[in-house]
mmCIF file of C-alpha atoms and ligand atoms in Angstrom:
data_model
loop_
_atom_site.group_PDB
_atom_site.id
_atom_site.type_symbol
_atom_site.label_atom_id
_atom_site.label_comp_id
_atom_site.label_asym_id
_atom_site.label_seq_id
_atom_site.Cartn_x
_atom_site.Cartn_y
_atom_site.Cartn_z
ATOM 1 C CA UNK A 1 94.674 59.541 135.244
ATOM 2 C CA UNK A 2 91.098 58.622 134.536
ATOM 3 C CA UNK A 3 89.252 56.174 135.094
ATOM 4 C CA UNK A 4 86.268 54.505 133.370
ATOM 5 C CA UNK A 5 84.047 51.649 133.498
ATOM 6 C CA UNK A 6 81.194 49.802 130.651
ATOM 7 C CA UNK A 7 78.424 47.580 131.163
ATOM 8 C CA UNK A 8 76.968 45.547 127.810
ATOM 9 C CA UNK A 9 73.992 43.225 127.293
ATOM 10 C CA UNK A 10 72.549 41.444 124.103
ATOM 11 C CA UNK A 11 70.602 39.194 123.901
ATOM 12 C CA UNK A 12 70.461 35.907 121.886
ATOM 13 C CA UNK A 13 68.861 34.734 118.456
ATOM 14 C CA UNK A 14 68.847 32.580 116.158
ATOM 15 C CA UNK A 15 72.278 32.372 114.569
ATOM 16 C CA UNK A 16 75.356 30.126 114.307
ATOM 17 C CA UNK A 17 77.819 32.588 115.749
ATOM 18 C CA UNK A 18 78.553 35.188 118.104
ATOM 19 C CA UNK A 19 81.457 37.958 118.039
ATOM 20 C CA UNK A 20 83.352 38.411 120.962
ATOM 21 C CA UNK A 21 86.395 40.553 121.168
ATOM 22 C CA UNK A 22 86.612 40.878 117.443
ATOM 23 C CA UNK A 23 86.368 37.140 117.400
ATOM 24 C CA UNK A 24 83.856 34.886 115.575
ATOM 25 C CA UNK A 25 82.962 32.050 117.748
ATOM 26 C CA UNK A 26 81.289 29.152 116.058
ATOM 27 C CA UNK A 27 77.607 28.776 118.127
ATOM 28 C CA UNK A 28 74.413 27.601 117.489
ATOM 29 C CA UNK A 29 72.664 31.276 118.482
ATOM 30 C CA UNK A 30 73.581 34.476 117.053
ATOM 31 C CA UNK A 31 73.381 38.066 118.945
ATOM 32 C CA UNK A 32 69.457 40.267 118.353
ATOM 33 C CA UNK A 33 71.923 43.860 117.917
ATOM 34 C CA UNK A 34 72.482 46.631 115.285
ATOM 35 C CA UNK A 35 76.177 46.070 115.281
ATOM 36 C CA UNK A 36 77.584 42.584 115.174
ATOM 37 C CA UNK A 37 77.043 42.638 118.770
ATOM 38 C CA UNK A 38 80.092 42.611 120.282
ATOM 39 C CA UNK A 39 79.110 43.202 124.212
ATOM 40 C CA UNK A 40 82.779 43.139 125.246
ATOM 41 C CA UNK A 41 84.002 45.772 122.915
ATOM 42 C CA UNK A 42 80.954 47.724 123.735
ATOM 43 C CA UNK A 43 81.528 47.498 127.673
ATOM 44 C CA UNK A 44 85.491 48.165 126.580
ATOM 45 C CA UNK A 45 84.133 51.335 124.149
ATOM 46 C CA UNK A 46 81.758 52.786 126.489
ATOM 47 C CA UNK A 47 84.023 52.828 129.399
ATOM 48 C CA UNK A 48 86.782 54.365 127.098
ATOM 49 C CA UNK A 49 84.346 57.292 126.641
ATOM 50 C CA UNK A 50 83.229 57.414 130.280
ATOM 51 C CA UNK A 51 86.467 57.468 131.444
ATOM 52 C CA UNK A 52 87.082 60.561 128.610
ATOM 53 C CA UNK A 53 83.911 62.179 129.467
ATOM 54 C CA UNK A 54 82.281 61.768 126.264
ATOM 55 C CA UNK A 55 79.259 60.246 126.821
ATOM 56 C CA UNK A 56 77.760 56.881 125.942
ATOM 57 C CA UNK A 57 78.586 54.330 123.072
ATOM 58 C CA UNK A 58 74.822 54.868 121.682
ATOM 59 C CA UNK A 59 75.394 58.835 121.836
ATOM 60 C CA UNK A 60 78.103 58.253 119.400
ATOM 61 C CA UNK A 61 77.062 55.274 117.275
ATOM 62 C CA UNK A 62 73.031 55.615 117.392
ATOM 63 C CA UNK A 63 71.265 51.905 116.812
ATOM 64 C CA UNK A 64 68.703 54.662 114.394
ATOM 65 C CA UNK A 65 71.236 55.654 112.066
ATOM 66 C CA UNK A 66 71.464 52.577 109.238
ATOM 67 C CA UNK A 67 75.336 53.672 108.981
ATOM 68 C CA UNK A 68 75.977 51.179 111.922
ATOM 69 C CA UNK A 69 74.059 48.608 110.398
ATOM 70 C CA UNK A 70 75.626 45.019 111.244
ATOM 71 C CA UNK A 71 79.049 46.784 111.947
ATOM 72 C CA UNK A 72 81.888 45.475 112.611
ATOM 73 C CA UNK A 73 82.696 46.699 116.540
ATOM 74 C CA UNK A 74 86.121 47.012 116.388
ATOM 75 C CA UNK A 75 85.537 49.583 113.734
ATOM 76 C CA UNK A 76 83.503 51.796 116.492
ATOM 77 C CA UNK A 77 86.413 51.110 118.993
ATOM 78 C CA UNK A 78 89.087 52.270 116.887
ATOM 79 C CA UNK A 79 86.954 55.533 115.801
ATOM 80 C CA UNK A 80 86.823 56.145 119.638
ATOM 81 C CA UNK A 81 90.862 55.781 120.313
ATOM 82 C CA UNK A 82 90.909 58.567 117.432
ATOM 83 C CA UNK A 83 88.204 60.852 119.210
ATOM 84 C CA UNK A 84 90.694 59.922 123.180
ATOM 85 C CA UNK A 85 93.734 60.870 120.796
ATOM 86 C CA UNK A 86 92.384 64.234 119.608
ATOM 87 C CA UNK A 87 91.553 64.684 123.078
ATOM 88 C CA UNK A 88 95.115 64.128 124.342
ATOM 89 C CA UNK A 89 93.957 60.522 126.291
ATOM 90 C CA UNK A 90 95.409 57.459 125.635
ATOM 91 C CA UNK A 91 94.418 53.991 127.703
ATOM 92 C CA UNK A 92 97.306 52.359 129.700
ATOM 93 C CA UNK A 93 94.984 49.779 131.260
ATOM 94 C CA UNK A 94 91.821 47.269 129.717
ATOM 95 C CA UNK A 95 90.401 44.601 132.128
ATOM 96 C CA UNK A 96 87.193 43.089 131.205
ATOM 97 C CA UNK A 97 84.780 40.287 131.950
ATOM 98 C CA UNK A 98 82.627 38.213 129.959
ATOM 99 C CA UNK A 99 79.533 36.804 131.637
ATOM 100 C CA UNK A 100 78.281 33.700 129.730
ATOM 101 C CA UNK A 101 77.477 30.261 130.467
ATOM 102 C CA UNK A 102 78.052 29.168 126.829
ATOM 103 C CA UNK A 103 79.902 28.977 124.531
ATOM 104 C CA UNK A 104 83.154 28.399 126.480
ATOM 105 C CA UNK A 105 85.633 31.170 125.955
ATOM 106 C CA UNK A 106 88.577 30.015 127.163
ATOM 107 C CA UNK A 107 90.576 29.092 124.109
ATOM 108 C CA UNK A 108 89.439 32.380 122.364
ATOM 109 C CA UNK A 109 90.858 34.671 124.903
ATOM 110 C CA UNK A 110 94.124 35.101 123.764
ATOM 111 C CA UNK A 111 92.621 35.925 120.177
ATOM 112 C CA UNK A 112 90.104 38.492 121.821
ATOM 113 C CA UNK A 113 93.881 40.192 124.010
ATOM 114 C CA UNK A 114 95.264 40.240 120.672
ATOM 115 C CA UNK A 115 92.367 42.417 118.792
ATOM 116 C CA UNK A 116 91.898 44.562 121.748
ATOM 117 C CA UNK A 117 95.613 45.024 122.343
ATOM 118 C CA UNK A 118 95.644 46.156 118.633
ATOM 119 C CA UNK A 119 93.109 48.283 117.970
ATOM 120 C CA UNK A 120 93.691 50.524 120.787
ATOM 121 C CA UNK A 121 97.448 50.334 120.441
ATOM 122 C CA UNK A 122 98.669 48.965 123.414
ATOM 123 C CA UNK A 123 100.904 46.055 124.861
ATOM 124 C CA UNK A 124 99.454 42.775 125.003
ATOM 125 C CA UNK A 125 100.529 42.266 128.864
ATOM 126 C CA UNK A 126 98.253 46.178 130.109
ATOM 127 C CA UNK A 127 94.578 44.364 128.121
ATOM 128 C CA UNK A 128 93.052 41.334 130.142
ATOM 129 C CA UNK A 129 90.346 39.684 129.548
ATOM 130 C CA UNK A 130 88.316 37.324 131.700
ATOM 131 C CA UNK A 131 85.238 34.912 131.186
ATOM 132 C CA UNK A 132 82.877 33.459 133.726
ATOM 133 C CA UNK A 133 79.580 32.152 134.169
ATOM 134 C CA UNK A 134 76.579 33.108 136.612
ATOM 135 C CA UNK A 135 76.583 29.519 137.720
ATOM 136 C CA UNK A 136 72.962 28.873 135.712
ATOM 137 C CA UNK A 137 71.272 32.374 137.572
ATOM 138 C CA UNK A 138 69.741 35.083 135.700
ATOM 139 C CA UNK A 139 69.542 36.079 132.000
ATOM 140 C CA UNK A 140 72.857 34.621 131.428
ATOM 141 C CA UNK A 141 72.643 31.319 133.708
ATOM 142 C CA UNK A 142 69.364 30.577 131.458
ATOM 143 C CA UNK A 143 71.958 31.260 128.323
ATOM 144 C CA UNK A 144 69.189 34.089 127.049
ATOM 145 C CA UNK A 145 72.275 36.153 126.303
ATOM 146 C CA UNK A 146 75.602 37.734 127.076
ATOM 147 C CA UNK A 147 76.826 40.256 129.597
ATOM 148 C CA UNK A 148 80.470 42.141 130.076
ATOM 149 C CA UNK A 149 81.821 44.296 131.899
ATOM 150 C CA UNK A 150 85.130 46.613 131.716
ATOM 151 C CA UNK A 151 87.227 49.039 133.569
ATOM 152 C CA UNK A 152 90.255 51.134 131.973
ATOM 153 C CA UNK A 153 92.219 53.651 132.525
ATOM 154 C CA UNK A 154 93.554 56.852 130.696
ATOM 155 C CA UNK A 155 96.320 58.979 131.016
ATOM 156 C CA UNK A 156 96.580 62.397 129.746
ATOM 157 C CA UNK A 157 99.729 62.415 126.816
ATOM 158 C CA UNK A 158 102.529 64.498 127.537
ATOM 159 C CA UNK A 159 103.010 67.183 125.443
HETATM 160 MG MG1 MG B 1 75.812 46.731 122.646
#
């Protein structure tokens, strides 16, 4: 077993959506990122690649190279399942959280289970996903942006 965690911030701009899980939320920002700034599948792909000892997210998938340009996230996620797989890992465990005081995620979590639970090949009932707010405090209480968090863990594939 292995265990891994991921931490992601970005910050708001102007913009009428943000992507969450491989969802588009309707919203009257938009994320300042590269990528399409998906925090939660960046805290989920970074701690995929902690927990495999490969580094970092931007080690992989450098915010230079014009190649990740506005990406889609859950393109990034899937190439690192690939890079666990050739490394004999596979994850038998996704919890993350979502720190924002708007927009509420709620209804969209079950969407965000499903596009996890897909691109990384697993049962819906092993990927949970949670959403709070920091009760108004900090960055994300003054709704200047969006934090999350994630933990997972990997198991080595039997031969
Ligand atoms: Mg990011």
């Amino acid at each position: 077993m292995r265990i891994g965690n991921g931490f992601d911030v970005h910050a708001f701009e102007a913009g009428d959506h943000v992507t969450l899980g491989g969802v588009r939320i309707p919203f009257d920002k938009g994320f300042r990122a590269h990528s399409d700034g998906d925090v939660l599948l960046h805290a989920i792909t970074d701690a995929l690649l902690g927990a495999a000892g490969l580094g970092d997210i931007g080690r992989h998938f450098p915010d230079t190279d014009a190649a990740y340009a506005d990406i889609d996230s859950r393109v990034l996620l899937r190439d690192v399942v690939v890079r666990l797989s050739d490394k004999g890992l596979s994850c038998i465990s996704v919890d993350a959280t979502v720190i924002a005081e708007r927009p509420k995620l709620g209804i969209h979590i079950d969407n965000m289970v499903q596009r996890i639970a897909a691109d990384l090949g697993m049962p819906l009932d092993r990927v949970n996903v949670k959403a709070t707010t920091s009760e108004t405090l900090g960055f994300c209480g003054r709704e200047e942006g969006i934090a999350a968090m994630a933990s997972v863990l990997l198991e080595e594939t039997q031969d």
